[in-house]
Amino acid sequence: GENVGLHLPTLSVQEGDNSIINCAYSNSASDYFIWYKQESGKGPQFIIDIRSNMDKRQGQRVTVLLNKTVKHLSLQIAATQPGDSAVYFCAENWDSGGSQGNLIFGKGTKLSVKP
Amino acid sequence: NAGVTQTPKFRILKIGQSMTLQCTQDMNHNYMYWYRQDPGMGLKLIYYSVGAGITDKGEVPNGYNVSRSTTEDFPLRLELAAPSQTSVYFCASRSSGQGYEQYFGPGTRLTVT
């Protein structure tokens, strides 16, 4: 099947710098994408989502960019803080013919923030 | 709201034993999901439910069973546990609205030896 993947499995940044986490997807029919943050020992937490009719969406200190031409998704974190250290997953909407809203998750990128 | 709660937090099973992982949500969400997460990997969908009385298989359903008798509860049953089922299990739920955002529980760490 088609899966969501990630370019970089690990990313180390200095506190205060901007972080960019990338994600490639292969299902051109996917119409919804979402980013989750997972801290050690916890369940994933929603960060931001974007629909395929948009190419950019901003939240608090985070921006998601969608490039449908090259099937690429990125998460930008501004002024990265130690509390941002976590594993970040992208996921795409996958439904097996019905509108179930099932998500397919990538493997994740571990973000480490150096103080 | 407590959100999505899961019990137990940790469990060690011997090969061949059975157990039920509990999941409850108090957000009146129709959709509920069970995932497993192996070390260093993403989440894989085991089973999901679109409402009480309706369940369906996900990507990796073998060795598991589910039921959904109420909107709030979505237990996951492991019969004849195997070492390959050692993993962290997450339950999630979402509303029937336009977004597909899923809310996750804290997980159950299961070891089968």
mmCIF file of C-alpha atoms in Angstrom:
data_model
loop_
_atom_site.group_PDB
_atom_site.id
_atom_site.type_symbol
_atom_site.label_atom_id
_atom_site.label_comp_id
_atom_site.label_asym_id
_atom_site.label_seq_id
_atom_site.Cartn_x
_atom_site.Cartn_y
_atom_site.Cartn_z
ATOM 1 C CA GLY A 1 0.000 0.000 0.000
ATOM 2 C CA GLU A 2 0.967 3.639 -0.055
ATOM 3 C CA ASN A 3 2.556 4.978 3.078
ATOM 4 C CA VAL A 4 3.658 8.184 4.655
ATOM 5 C CA GLY A 5 7.403 8.413 5.222
ATOM 6 C CA LEU A 6 9.892 10.847 6.661
ATOM 7 C CA HIS A 7 13.133 12.218 5.230
ATOM 8 C CA LEU A 8 15.004 12.590 8.525
ATOM 9 C CA PRO A 9 14.688 10.165 11.420
ATOM 10 C CA THR A 10 16.514 12.495 13.864
ATOM 11 C CA LEU A 11 16.952 16.238 14.105
ATOM 12 C CA SER A 12 19.061 18.153 16.592
ATOM 13 C CA VAL A 13 18.655 21.931 16.901
ATOM 14 C CA GLN A 14 19.834 24.681 19.184
ATOM 15 C CA GLU A 15 17.342 26.290 21.502
ATOM 16 C CA GLY A 16 15.903 29.373 19.857
ATOM 17 C CA ASP A 17 16.509 28.171 16.312
ATOM 18 C CA ASN A 18 13.737 27.227 13.930
ATOM 19 C CA SER A 19 13.090 23.534 13.263
ATOM 20 C CA ILE A 20 11.815 21.985 10.062
ATOM 21 C CA ILE A 21 10.554 18.423 10.043
ATOM 22 C CA ASN A 22 9.788 16.889 6.673
ATOM 23 C CA CYS A 23 7.414 14.220 5.503
ATOM 24 C CA ALA A 24 6.839 12.613 2.112
ATOM 25 C CA TYR A 25 3.592 10.990 1.183
ATOM 26 C CA SER A 26 2.785 8.832 -1.798
ATOM 27 C CA ASN A 27 -1.020 8.679 -1.863
ATOM 28 C CA SER A 28 -2.054 11.481 -4.192
ATOM 29 C CA ALA A 29 -5.685 10.941 -3.207
ATOM 30 C CA SER A 30 -5.052 11.837 0.450
ATOM 31 C CA ASP A 31 -6.989 14.961 1.335
ATOM 32 C CA TYR A 32 -6.042 15.550 4.943
ATOM 33 C CA PHE A 33 -2.761 15.625 6.827
ATOM 34 C CA ILE A 34 -1.979 15.971 10.481
ATOM 35 C CA TRP A 35 1.050 16.382 12.713
ATOM 36 C CA TYR A 36 1.343 14.817 16.138
ATOM 37 C CA LYS A 37 3.891 15.285 18.897
ATOM 38 C CA GLN A 38 4.747 12.367 21.155
ATOM 39 C CA GLU A 39 6.733 12.881 24.319
ATOM 40 C CA SER A 40 8.465 9.959 25.935
ATOM 41 C CA GLY A 41 6.012 7.634 27.661
ATOM 42 C CA LYS A 42 2.934 9.513 26.479
ATOM 43 C CA GLY A 43 0.330 9.255 23.784
ATOM 44 C CA PRO A 44 0.497 11.403 20.649
ATOM 45 C CA GLN A 45 -0.788 14.953 20.946
ATOM 46 C CA PHE A 46 -2.347 16.898 18.097
ATOM 47 C CA ILE A 47 -0.283 19.821 16.830
ATOM 48 C CA ILE A 48 -1.811 21.017 13.586
ATOM 49 C CA ASP A 49 -3.645 19.742 10.540
ATOM 50 C CA ILE A 50 -4.147 20.828 6.956
ATOM 51 C CA ARG A 51 -6.495 19.894 4.162
ATOM 52 C CA SER A 52 -5.359 19.343 0.610
ATOM 53 C CA ASN A 53 -7.132 22.493 -0.602
ATOM 54 C CA MET A 54 -4.614 24.556 1.375
ATOM 55 C CA ASP A 55 -0.844 24.901 1.039
ATOM 56 C CA LYS A 56 -0.099 26.567 4.364
ATOM 57 C CA ARG A 57 -1.591 26.720 7.806
ATOM 58 C CA GLN A 58 -0.257 28.449 10.877
ATOM 59 C CA GLY A 59 -0.714 27.790 14.555
ATOM 60 C CA GLN A 60 1.026 29.009 17.642
ATOM 61 C CA ARG A 61 4.765 28.836 16.773
ATOM 62 C CA VAL A 62 4.033 26.109 14.225
ATOM 63 C CA THR A 63 3.397 26.201 10.500
ATOM 64 C CA VAL A 64 2.524 23.314 8.234
ATOM 65 C CA LEU A 65 3.313 23.532 4.538
ATOM 66 C CA LEU A 66 1.838 21.226 1.940
ATOM 67 C CA ASN A 67 3.281 20.813 -1.533
ATOM 68 C CA LYS A 68 0.981 18.557 -3.489
ATOM 69 C CA THR A 69 3.109 18.750 -6.622
ATOM 70 C CA VAL A 70 5.943 16.832 -4.966
ATOM 71 C CA LYS A 71 3.796 15.197 -2.284
ATOM 72 C CA HIS A 72 5.666 16.801 0.558
ATOM 73 C CA LEU A 73 4.589 18.012 3.959
ATOM 74 C CA SER A 74 6.652 19.945 6.469
ATOM 75 C CA LEU A 75 6.263 21.163 10.021
ATOM 76 C CA GLN A 76 8.076 24.325 10.991
ATOM 77 C CA ILE A 77 8.564 25.158 14.648
ATOM 78 C CA ALA A 78 9.659 28.710 15.388
ATOM 79 C CA ALA A 79 12.034 29.540 18.242
ATOM 80 C CA THR A 80 12.387 25.903 19.268
ATOM 81 C CA GLN A 81 12.336 25.298 23.014
ATOM 82 C CA PRO A 82 13.537 22.371 25.145
ATOM 83 C CA GLY A 83 9.899 21.437 25.691
ATOM 84 C CA ASP A 84 9.612 20.794 21.957
ATOM 85 C CA SER A 85 11.897 17.775 22.278
ATOM 86 C CA ALA A 86 9.791 14.810 21.230
ATOM 87 C CA VAL A 87 9.043 12.513 18.334
ATOM 88 C CA TYR A 88 6.938 14.107 15.624
ATOM 89 C CA PHE A 89 4.667 12.065 13.387
ATOM 90 C CA CYS A 90 2.903 13.055 10.248
ATOM 91 C CA ALA A 91 -0.185 11.172 9.197
ATOM 92 C CA GLU A 92 -2.464 11.227 6.206
ATOM 93 C CA ASN A 93 -6.088 10.452 5.872
ATOM 94 C CA TRP A 94 -6.663 7.038 4.452
ATOM 95 C CA ASP A 95 -10.047 5.501 4.031
ATOM 96 C CA SER A 96 -10.673 2.196 2.321
ATOM 97 C CA GLY A 97 -13.442 3.471 0.108
ATOM 98 C CA GLY A 98 -15.604 5.018 2.799
ATOM 99 C CA SER A 99 -15.239 8.239 4.734
ATOM 100 C CA GLN A 100 -13.841 6.588 7.839
ATOM 101 C CA GLY A 101 -11.159 9.187 8.451
ATOM 102 C CA ASN A 102 -8.566 6.540 9.209
ATOM 103 C CA LEU A 103 -5.028 7.840 9.490
ATOM 104 C CA ILE A 104 -1.801 6.281 8.250
ATOM 105 C CA PHE A 105 1.190 7.311 10.336
ATOM 106 C CA GLY A 106 4.791 7.769 9.310
ATOM 107 C CA LYS A 107 7.648 6.412 11.413
ATOM 108 C CA GLY A 108 8.400 9.701 13.143
ATOM 109 C CA THR A 109 11.276 12.156 13.524
ATOM 110 C CA LYS A 110 12.962 12.616 16.849
ATOM 111 C CA LEU A 111 13.618 16.269 17.609
ATOM 112 C CA SER A 112 16.289 17.049 20.202
ATOM 113 C CA VAL A 113 16.695 20.620 21.388
ATOM 114 C CA LYS A 114 20.076 21.581 22.814
ATOM 115 C CA PRO A 115 19.987 24.280 25.486
ATOM 116 C CA ASN B 1 -13.357 15.784 30.724
ATOM 117 C CA ALA B 2 -10.873 13.010 31.394
ATOM 118 C CA GLY B 3 -10.549 12.433 27.646
ATOM 119 C CA VAL B 4 -9.347 8.964 26.670
ATOM 120 C CA THR B 5 -8.302 6.706 29.524
ATOM 121 C CA GLN B 6 -6.602 3.336 29.285
ATOM 122 C CA THR B 7 -5.966 0.600 31.811
ATOM 123 C CA PRO B 8 -3.674 -0.961 32.776
ATOM 124 C CA LYS B 9 -0.592 1.204 32.228
ATOM 125 C CA PHE B 10 1.755 -1.773 32.246
ATOM 126 C CA ARG B 11 1.299 -5.506 32.005
ATOM 127 C CA ILE B 12 3.510 -8.545 31.660
ATOM 128 C CA LEU B 13 1.934 -11.658 30.183
ATOM 129 C CA LYS B 14 3.225 -15.146 29.706
ATOM 130 C CA ILE B 15 2.947 -16.743 26.285
ATOM 131 C CA GLY B 16 -0.525 -18.170 25.789
ATOM 132 C CA GLN B 17 -2.239 -16.007 28.410
ATOM 133 C CA SER B 18 -5.126 -13.715 27.566
ATOM 134 C CA MET B 19 -6.019 -10.238 28.653
ATOM 135 C CA THR B 20 -8.263 -7.289 27.888
ATOM 136 C CA LEU B 21 -6.967 -3.765 27.454
ATOM 137 C CA GLN B 22 -9.565 -1.256 28.539
ATOM 138 C CA CYS B 23 -10.295 2.042 26.807
ATOM 139 C CA THR B 24 -12.900 4.615 27.770
ATOM 140 C CA GLN B 25 -13.637 8.072 26.429
ATOM 141 C CA ASP B 26 -15.988 10.664 27.874
ATOM 142 C CA MET B 27 -16.211 12.970 24.854
ATOM 143 C CA ASN B 28 -19.165 11.198 23.248
ATOM 144 C CA HIS B 29 -17.049 10.395 20.204
ATOM 145 C CA ASN B 30 -18.438 7.949 17.708
ATOM 146 C CA TYR B 31 -15.107 6.836 16.295
ATOM 147 C CA MET B 32 -12.626 4.826 18.326
ATOM 148 C CA TYR B 33 -9.343 3.197 17.385
ATOM 149 C CA TRP B 34 -6.731 0.797 18.654
ATOM 150 C CA TYR B 35 -3.123 1.147 17.557
ATOM 151 C CA ARG B 36 0.083 -0.593 18.428
ATOM 152 C CA GLN B 37 3.456 1.096 18.424
ATOM 153 C CA ASP B 38 6.623 -0.948 18.263
ATOM 154 C CA PRO B 39 9.934 0.598 19.387
ATOM 155 C CA GLY B 40 11.120 3.367 17.075
ATOM 156 C CA MET B 41 8.136 2.940 14.815
ATOM 157 C CA GLY B 42 4.933 4.692 13.961
ATOM 158 C CA LEU B 43 1.436 3.646 14.886
ATOM 159 C CA LYS B 44 -0.286 0.738 13.190
ATOM 160 C CA LEU B 45 -4.048 0.423 13.245
ATOM 161 C CA ILE B 46 -5.369 -2.793 14.772
ATOM 162 C CA TYR B 47 -9.133 -2.250 14.855
ATOM 163 C CA TYR B 48 -11.516 0.648 14.695
ATOM 164 C CA SER B 49 -15.150 1.381 15.367
ATOM 165 C CA VAL B 50 -17.456 3.965 13.834
ATOM 166 C CA GLY B 51 -20.080 3.601 16.534
ATOM 167 C CA ALA B 52 -21.569 1.291 19.108
ATOM 168 C CA GLY B 53 -22.054 -2.194 17.681
ATOM 169 C CA ILE B 54 -19.823 -1.586 14.643
ATOM 170 C CA THR B 55 -16.188 -2.626 14.411
ATOM 171 C CA ASP B 56 -13.788 -3.249 11.565
ATOM 172 C CA LYS B 57 -10.265 -4.511 11.010
ATOM 173 C CA GLY B 58 -7.320 -2.235 10.523
ATOM 174 C CA GLU B 59 -3.873 -3.018 9.177
ATOM 175 C CA VAL B 60 -2.757 -5.574 11.820
ATOM 176 C CA PRO B 61 -5.826 -7.295 13.362
ATOM 177 C CA ASN B 62 -4.500 -10.838 13.711
ATOM 178 C CA GLY B 63 -4.381 -12.048 17.304
ATOM 179 C CA TYR B 64 -6.787 -9.401 18.571
ATOM 180 C CA ASN B 65 -10.499 -8.928 19.008
ATOM 181 C CA VAL B 66 -12.632 -5.939 19.901
ATOM 182 C CA SER B 67 -16.177 -5.124 20.897
ATOM 183 C CA ARG B 68 -18.123 -1.889 21.128
ATOM 184 C CA SER B 69 -21.244 -2.307 23.200
ATOM 185 C CA THR B 70 -21.353 1.335 24.299
ATOM 186 C CA THR B 71 -20.207 4.652 22.853
ATOM 187 C CA GLU B 72 -17.759 5.124 25.732
ATOM 188 C CA ASP B 73 -15.920 1.799 25.837
ATOM 189 C CA PHE B 74 -13.788 -0.023 23.280
ATOM 190 C CA PRO B 75 -11.908 -2.932 24.883
ATOM 191 C CA LEU B 76 -9.172 -4.805 23.023
ATOM 192 C CA ARG B 77 -8.857 -8.524 23.708
ATOM 193 C CA LEU B 78 -5.666 -10.505 23.268
ATOM 194 C CA GLU B 79 -6.163 -14.247 23.112
ATOM 195 C CA LEU B 80 -3.156 -16.584 23.362
ATOM 196 C CA ALA B 81 -0.555 -13.852 23.775
ATOM 197 C CA ALA B 82 2.629 -14.168 21.710
ATOM 198 C CA PRO B 83 6.006 -12.380 22.027
ATOM 199 C CA SER B 84 5.220 -10.567 18.761
ATOM 200 C CA GLN B 85 2.460 -8.744 20.625
ATOM 201 C CA THR B 86 4.948 -7.036 22.895
ATOM 202 C CA SER B 87 4.275 -3.384 22.148
ATOM 203 C CA VAL B 88 2.708 -0.177 23.402
ATOM 204 C CA TYR B 89 -1.003 -0.011 22.715
ATOM 205 C CA PHE B 90 -2.828 3.256 22.198
ATOM 206 C CA CYS B 91 -6.520 3.890 22.087
ATOM 207 C CA ALA B 92 -7.865 6.967 20.325
ATOM 208 C CA SER B 93 -11.192 8.556 19.564
ATOM 209 C CA ARG B 94 -12.581 11.310 17.385
ATOM 210 C CA SER B 95 -15.839 13.049 16.742
ATOM 211 C CA SER B 96 -17.960 12.738 13.634
ATOM 212 C CA GLY B 97 -17.241 16.314 12.621
ATOM 213 C CA GLN B 98 -15.323 17.499 9.615
ATOM 214 C CA GLY B 99 -11.842 17.119 11.069
ATOM 215 C CA TYR B 100 -10.072 13.803 11.482
ATOM 216 C CA GLU B 101 -8.166 14.749 14.614
ATOM 217 C CA GLN B 102 -7.864 11.776 16.913
ATOM 218 C CA TYR B 103 -7.403 12.096 20.665
ATOM 219 C CA PHE B 104 -5.092 9.542 22.208
ATOM 220 C CA GLY B 105 -4.942 7.836 25.559
ATOM 221 C CA PRO B 106 -1.699 7.461 27.534
ATOM 222 C CA GLY B 107 -1.041 3.932 26.315
ATOM 223 C CA THR B 108 -0.596 0.454 27.769
ATOM 224 C CA ARG B 109 2.863 -1.073 27.696
ATOM 225 C CA LEU B 110 2.555 -4.825 27.226
ATOM 226 C CA THR B 111 5.364 -7.359 27.435
ATOM 227 C CA VAL B 112 4.830 -10.998 26.503
ATOM 228 C CA THR B 113 7.508 -13.392 27.693
#
